[in-house]
Coordinates of C-alpha atoms in Angstrom, one line a residue:
Chain A
M1 CA 81.2 -5.2 104.6
Q2 CA 78.3 -6.9 107.4
I3 CA 79.6 -7.2 110.4
G4 CA 78.6 -10.4 112.3
L5 CA 79.2 -12.5 115.2
T6 CA 82.9 -13.8 113.5
H7 CA 84.0 -9.9 114.0
F8 CA 83.0 -9.8 117.7
L9 CA 85.2 -13.4 118.0
L10 CA 88.2 -12.4 115.8
V11 CA 88.9 -9.4 118.4
S12 CA 88.0 -11.1 121.4
A13 CA 90.6 -14.3 120.3
V14 CA 93.6 -11.9 119.7
L15 CA 92.4 -10.3 123.0
F16 CA 92.4 -13.8 125.0
A17 CA 95.8 -14.5 122.5
V18 CA 97.4 -11.6 124.1
G19 CA 96.2 -11.4 127.2
T20 CA 98.0 -15.1 128.0
G21 CA 101.2 -14.3 125.9
L22 CA 101.3 -10.7 128.9
I23 CA 100.5 -13.6 131.6
I24 CA 103.4 -16.6 130.5
T25 CA 106.4 -13.5 130.1
R26 CA 105.9 -10.5 132.3
R27 CA 107.6 -11.1 135.0
N28 CA 106.3 -7.8 137.0
A29 CA 103.3 -8.9 138.7
V30 CA 101.3 -6.3 137.5
M31 CA 101.5 -6.9 134.1
V32 CA 100.4 -10.4 134.9
L33 CA 97.4 -8.5 136.8
M34 CA 96.8 -6.9 133.4
G35 CA 97.3 -10.1 131.1
L36 CA 94.2 -12.0 133.0
E37 CA 92.0 -8.3 133.0
L38 CA 92.6 -8.8 129.2
V39 CA 91.4 -12.6 129.5
L40 CA 88.0 -12.1 131.1
N41 CA 87.1 -9.2 128.7
A42 CA 87.8 -11.4 125.9
A43 CA 85.6 -14.1 127.8
G44 CA 82.9 -10.8 128.1
I45 CA 83.4 -10.1 124.4
N46 CA 81.8 -13.7 124.0
F47 CA 78.8 -13.7 126.2
V48 CA 77.8 -10.7 125.3
A49 CA 78.3 -10.9 121.5
F50 CA 77.1 -14.5 121.5
S51 CA 74.4 -13.8 123.4
R52 CA 73.1 -11.7 120.8
F53 CA 73.1 -14.1 118.4
V54 CA 70.6 -16.6 119.8
P55 CA 67.5 -17.3 117.7
K56 CA 65.7 -16.2 121.0
V57 CA 64.6 -13.1 121.7
S58 CA 63.9 -13.1 125.7
Q59 CA 67.5 -14.6 126.2
H60 CA 69.5 -12.2 124.6
L61 CA 70.7 -10.6 127.9
H62 CA 71.5 -14.0 129.7
G63 CA 75.3 -13.0 128.7
D64 CA 75.2 -9.9 129.8
V65 CA 74.8 -11.1 133.1
A66 CA 77.3 -13.6 132.8
T67 CA 79.2 -10.7 131.7
I68 CA 78.3 -8.9 134.5
F69 CA 79.5 -11.9 137.3
V70 CA 83.0 -11.3 135.6
I71 CA 83.3 -7.6 135.9
V72 CA 82.5 -8.4 139.6
L73 CA 84.6 -10.8 140.1
A74 CA 87.3 -9.2 137.6
A75 CA 86.9 -6.2 139.9
A76 CA 87.5 -8.6 144.1
E77 CA 90.4 -11.0 142.5
A78 CA 91.9 -7.8 141.6
A79 CA 91.5 -5.9 145.2
I80 CA 92.5 -9.6 146.8
A81 CA 95.9 -9.4 144.0
L82 CA 96.9 -6.0 144.4
A83 CA 96.9 -6.1 148.1
I84 CA 99.3 -9.6 148.4
V85 CA 101.2 -8.0 145.7
L86 CA 101.9 -5.1 148.3
N87 CA 102.5 -7.6 150.7
I88 CA 105.0 -9.6 148.3
Y89 CA 106.9 -6.1 148.2
N90 CA 106.7 -5.1 152.1
T91 CA 108.9 -8.9 152.2
F92 CA 111.5 -9.2 149.4
S93 CA 111.2 -5.6 148.3
T94 CA 111.2 -7.1 144.9
I95 CA 107.4 -8.1 142.1
D96 CA 109.5 -9.9 140.4
V97 CA 106.9 -13.0 140.0
D98 CA 110.1 -14.8 138.9
E99 CA 111.9 -14.6 142.2
I100 CA 109.1 -14.9 145.1
D101 CA 109.1 -18.4 145.3
L102 CA 108.8 -19.1 149.2
L103 CA 105.9 -18.5 150.6
R104 CA 107.3 -17.5 154.3
E105 CA 109.0 -15.1 155.0
Chain B
M1 CA 61.7 6.2 134.6
L2 CA 64.6 5.6 136.1
D3 CA 66.8 4.1 132.3
L4 CA 65.9 7.5 130.9
G5 CA 69.0 8.7 130.7
L6 CA 70.7 5.7 129.9
A7 CA 67.3 5.4 127.2
G8 CA 68.9 8.7 125.9
L9 CA 72.7 7.5 125.3
S10 CA 72.0 4.5 123.5
S11 CA 69.9 6.3 121.2
L12 CA 73.2 7.5 120.3
A13 CA 74.2 4.1 118.9
P14 CA 73.2 3.1 115.4
L15 CA 72.0 0.1 116.5
A16 CA 69.2 1.1 118.7
S17 CA 68.0 3.9 115.6
L18 CA 65.5 0.6 114.8
A19 CA 61.7 -0.4 114.9
D20 CA 59.9 -3.4 114.2
G21 CA 60.7 -4.5 110.2
A22 CA 63.6 -2.7 109.7
P23 CA 66.1 -5.2 109.0
T24 CA 69.0 -6.4 111.6
W25 CA 70.3 -4.1 113.5
N26 CA 74.6 -4.2 112.2
T27 CA 73.8 -3.5 109.2
G28 CA 75.1 0.4 107.8
L29 CA 78.4 2.2 106.9
L30 CA 78.3 3.9 110.7
Y31 CA 78.1 0.7 112.5
T32 CA 81.1 -0.7 110.2
V33 CA 83.6 2.5 111.0
T34 CA 82.3 2.6 114.4
F35 CA 83.0 -1.0 114.9
C36 CA 86.4 -0.7 113.1
L37 CA 88.0 2.2 115.4
F38 CA 86.4 0.1 118.7
A39 CA 88.3 -3.0 117.4
A40 CA 91.7 -1.2 116.0
M41 CA 91.4 0.9 119.7
T42 CA 91.0 -2.6 121.7
L43 CA 93.8 -4.3 119.0
V44 CA 96.2 -1.8 118.7
S45 CA 95.5 -0.8 122.5
S46 CA 96.5 -4.7 123.5
V47 CA 98.9 -5.4 121.0
M48 CA 101.6 -2.2 121.6
L49 CA 100.9 -3.5 125.6
L50 CA 102.6 -6.8 125.1
A51 CA 105.3 -4.9 123.5
A52 CA 105.1 -1.8 126.2
R53 CA 108.5 -2.1 128.7
D54 CA 107.2 0.4 130.6
V55 CA 104.2 -0.6 133.4
V56 CA 103.4 3.2 134.1
R57 CA 102.7 3.1 129.7
A58 CA 101.8 -0.3 130.0
A59 CA 98.7 1.2 132.1
F60 CA 97.5 3.6 130.0
L61 CA 97.8 1.0 126.9
L62 CA 95.7 -0.7 129.6
L63 CA 92.8 1.8 129.4
G64 CA 92.6 2.1 125.9
A65 CA 91.9 -1.7 125.0
L66 CA 89.4 -1.5 128.1
G67 CA 87.9 1.1 126.5
G68 CA 88.0 0.0 123.4
V69 CA 86.3 -2.8 124.4
A70 CA 83.7 -0.8 126.6
G71 CA 82.5 0.3 123.4
L72 CA 82.3 -3.1 121.8
Y73 CA 79.7 -3.6 124.5
A74 CA 78.7 -1.2 123.3
M75 CA 78.2 -2.0 119.2
L76 CA 76.5 -4.7 120.5
G77 CA 73.5 -2.7 122.2
A78 CA 74.3 -3.9 125.9
D79 CA 74.4 0.0 127.0
F80 CA 74.5 -1.0 130.9
L81 CA 77.6 -3.1 129.9
A82 CA 79.7 -0.5 128.5
F83 CA 78.5 2.7 131.5
V84 CA 79.6 -0.9 133.7
Q85 CA 82.9 -1.2 132.0
I86 CA 84.3 2.3 132.3
L87 CA 82.8 2.3 135.8
V88 CA 84.8 -0.6 136.7
Y89 CA 87.7 -1.7 134.8
I90 CA 88.4 2.1 134.1
G91 CA 87.4 4.0 137.3
G92 CA 88.1 1.1 139.3
I93 CA 90.1 -1.8 138.4
L94 CA 92.7 0.2 136.4
I95 CA 93.4 2.7 139.3
L96 CA 94.1 0.0 141.7
L97 CA 96.7 -1.6 139.2
L98 CA 98.4 2.0 139.5
F99 CA 98.1 2.0 142.5
G100 CA 100.3 -0.7 142.6
V101 CA 102.3 -0.1 140.1
M102 CA 103.4 3.6 141.8
L103 CA 103.1 1.6 145.4
T104 CA 105.6 -1.1 144.4
N105 CA 108.5 0.2 142.2
R106 CA 110.5 2.9 144.3
E107 CA 113.6 2.9 141.9
P108 CA 113.2 3.6 138.2
V109 CA 114.9 0.2 137.2
L110 CA 111.8 -1.6 139.0
L111 CA 110.0 0.4 136.3
H112 CA 111.0 -1.9 132.8
G113 CA 109.2 -5.4 133.3
A114 CA 110.7 -6.4 130.8
P115 CA 109.9 -9.9 129.8
T116 CA 112.8 -12.4 131.1
H117 CA 114.1 -14.5 127.9
R118 CA 113.5 -17.7 128.1
L119 CA 110.3 -17.6 129.1
V120 CA 109.3 -15.3 125.6
L121 CA 109.5 -18.3 123.6
P122 CA 106.9 -20.6 125.3
G123 CA 104.9 -17.6 126.0
V124 CA 104.5 -16.8 121.5
V125 CA 104.1 -20.5 121.2
A126 CA 101.3 -20.0 123.6
S127 CA 99.6 -17.1 122.3
M128 CA 99.6 -18.2 118.9
V129 CA 98.1 -22.0 120.0
A130 CA 95.7 -20.0 121.7
L131 CA 95.2 -18.0 119.1
F132 CA 95.3 -20.4 116.6
G133 CA 93.1 -22.2 117.9
I134 CA 90.1 -20.0 118.4
L135 CA 90.7 -18.9 115.3
F136 CA 90.7 -22.6 114.0
V137 CA 87.1 -23.3 115.2
V138 CA 85.7 -19.5 115.0
T139 CA 86.6 -19.5 111.2
S140 CA 85.3 -23.4 110.3
Y141 CA 81.6 -22.9 112.1
D142 CA 79.3 -22.0 110.2
W143 CA 78.3 -19.0 112.5
G144 CA 75.7 -17.9 109.8
A145 CA 75.7 -15.6 106.8
A146 CA 73.0 -13.0 108.1
P147 CA 72.6 -12.3 111.9
I148 CA 70.0 -13.9 113.7
A149 CA 69.0 -11.6 116.0
D150 CA 66.4 -9.3 114.0
K151 CA 65.3 -7.7 116.5
A152 CA 66.9 -5.1 118.3
I153 CA 66.3 -4.9 122.6
E154 CA 64.4 -1.3 122.8
G155 CA 65.3 1.1 124.8
S156 CA 68.2 0.2 127.4
T157 CA 69.0 -3.1 128.7
G158 CA 69.4 -2.5 132.8
R159 CA 66.3 -2.7 133.4
P160 CA 65.1 -7.0 132.3
L161 CA 68.8 -6.4 132.5
G162 CA 67.9 -5.9 136.9
E163 CA 64.9 -8.0 136.7
L164 CA 66.7 -11.0 135.2
L165 CA 69.1 -10.3 138.4
M166 CA 66.6 -10.2 140.8
T167 CA 64.6 -13.5 139.5
D168 CA 66.8 -16.1 137.4
Y169 CA 70.6 -15.3 138.4
L170 CA 69.2 -14.0 142.2
L171 CA 71.1 -16.8 144.1
P172 CA 74.5 -16.1 141.5
F173 CA 73.7 -12.2 143.1
E174 CA 73.7 -12.4 146.2
I175 CA 76.7 -15.0 146.7
S176 CA 78.9 -12.6 144.8
S177 CA 77.8 -9.6 146.6
V178 CA 78.9 -12.0 149.7
L179 CA 82.2 -12.0 147.5
L180 CA 82.2 -8.7 146.8
L181 CA 82.3 -8.5 151.2
I182 CA 85.1 -10.8 151.3
A183 CA 87.2 -9.5 148.9
L184 CA 87.1 -6.2 150.6
I185 CA 87.8 -7.5 154.7
G186 CA 90.7 -10.2 152.6
A187 CA 92.1 -7.0 150.8
A188 CA 92.3 -4.4 153.6
V189 CA 93.6 -6.7 156.2
I190 CA 96.1 -7.6 153.8
A191 CA 96.9 -5.3 152.1
R192 CA 98.4 -3.4 156.5
R193 CA 101.6 -3.8 157.0
R194 CA 102.8 -5.6 159.5
G195 CA 103.6 -3.5 163.0
L196 CA 100.8 -0.7 162.4
T197 CA 98.4 -3.4 163.5
A198 CA 100.3 -3.3 167.2
E199 CA 100.7 0.2 168.3
P200 CA 100.1 3.5 167.5
E201 CA 103.0 4.8 166.5

């Protein structure tokens, strides 16, 4: 069996679906963030896999660059989101995303 | 000169052992077995993550999933991305998430992030729609039986990636560096507890 583009796409599809399920079903805000990271990783695999299978060799690294930017955004997002989660915990004493329904204290 | 280390490591991967005229880089039993290993690592960890009730355990399952993705990047010949994935995701984001877990859960009962029951059905429906939608698209289109990319990238991808970032993608590169600075300051400001700012105790 030869590993082709389809196999990478299948893995990233499952990863995306799992991430979506985590984001929707979990109550813990940190678990929601974990689901978000899985979704971003699925996108990253897709970027790199597609760019490896374009005909022109000179374009093989453009997907890598896109994935680098995705990782940069994910790092920034994780830092900000964790800070917000900590602030929410200090204010509401919970990080259950169903319980938090106020923007003010 | 600078990419000696990366080039040496990437030559461990079977895909780098190709010269011109060799068959495509993704052939061979070793490649298939390694791919299956990393794919299984990713998928098993992520599916177990979906069922995990303990947040700390979930964080360690996320370690497996992110490590598997790093392996998949290496399988695609993206050695630089594989290292960045390990450094940034496992060394940075995962530790950050663990800090978040530890700082926000004083009571052990809060460690259990069980799903809300009324949200399980919508979650399953949404993820199944996403999964089968993507699977339909992926399987219905003929991506080509044989891979188009006959020629592997020679050596490490670090140097050509740096050149791309400094030429074609210079503006996004600069913008993302400013964005990281903003995120850093913003996170520090947001996470600082109120009351500590007024006067030292």
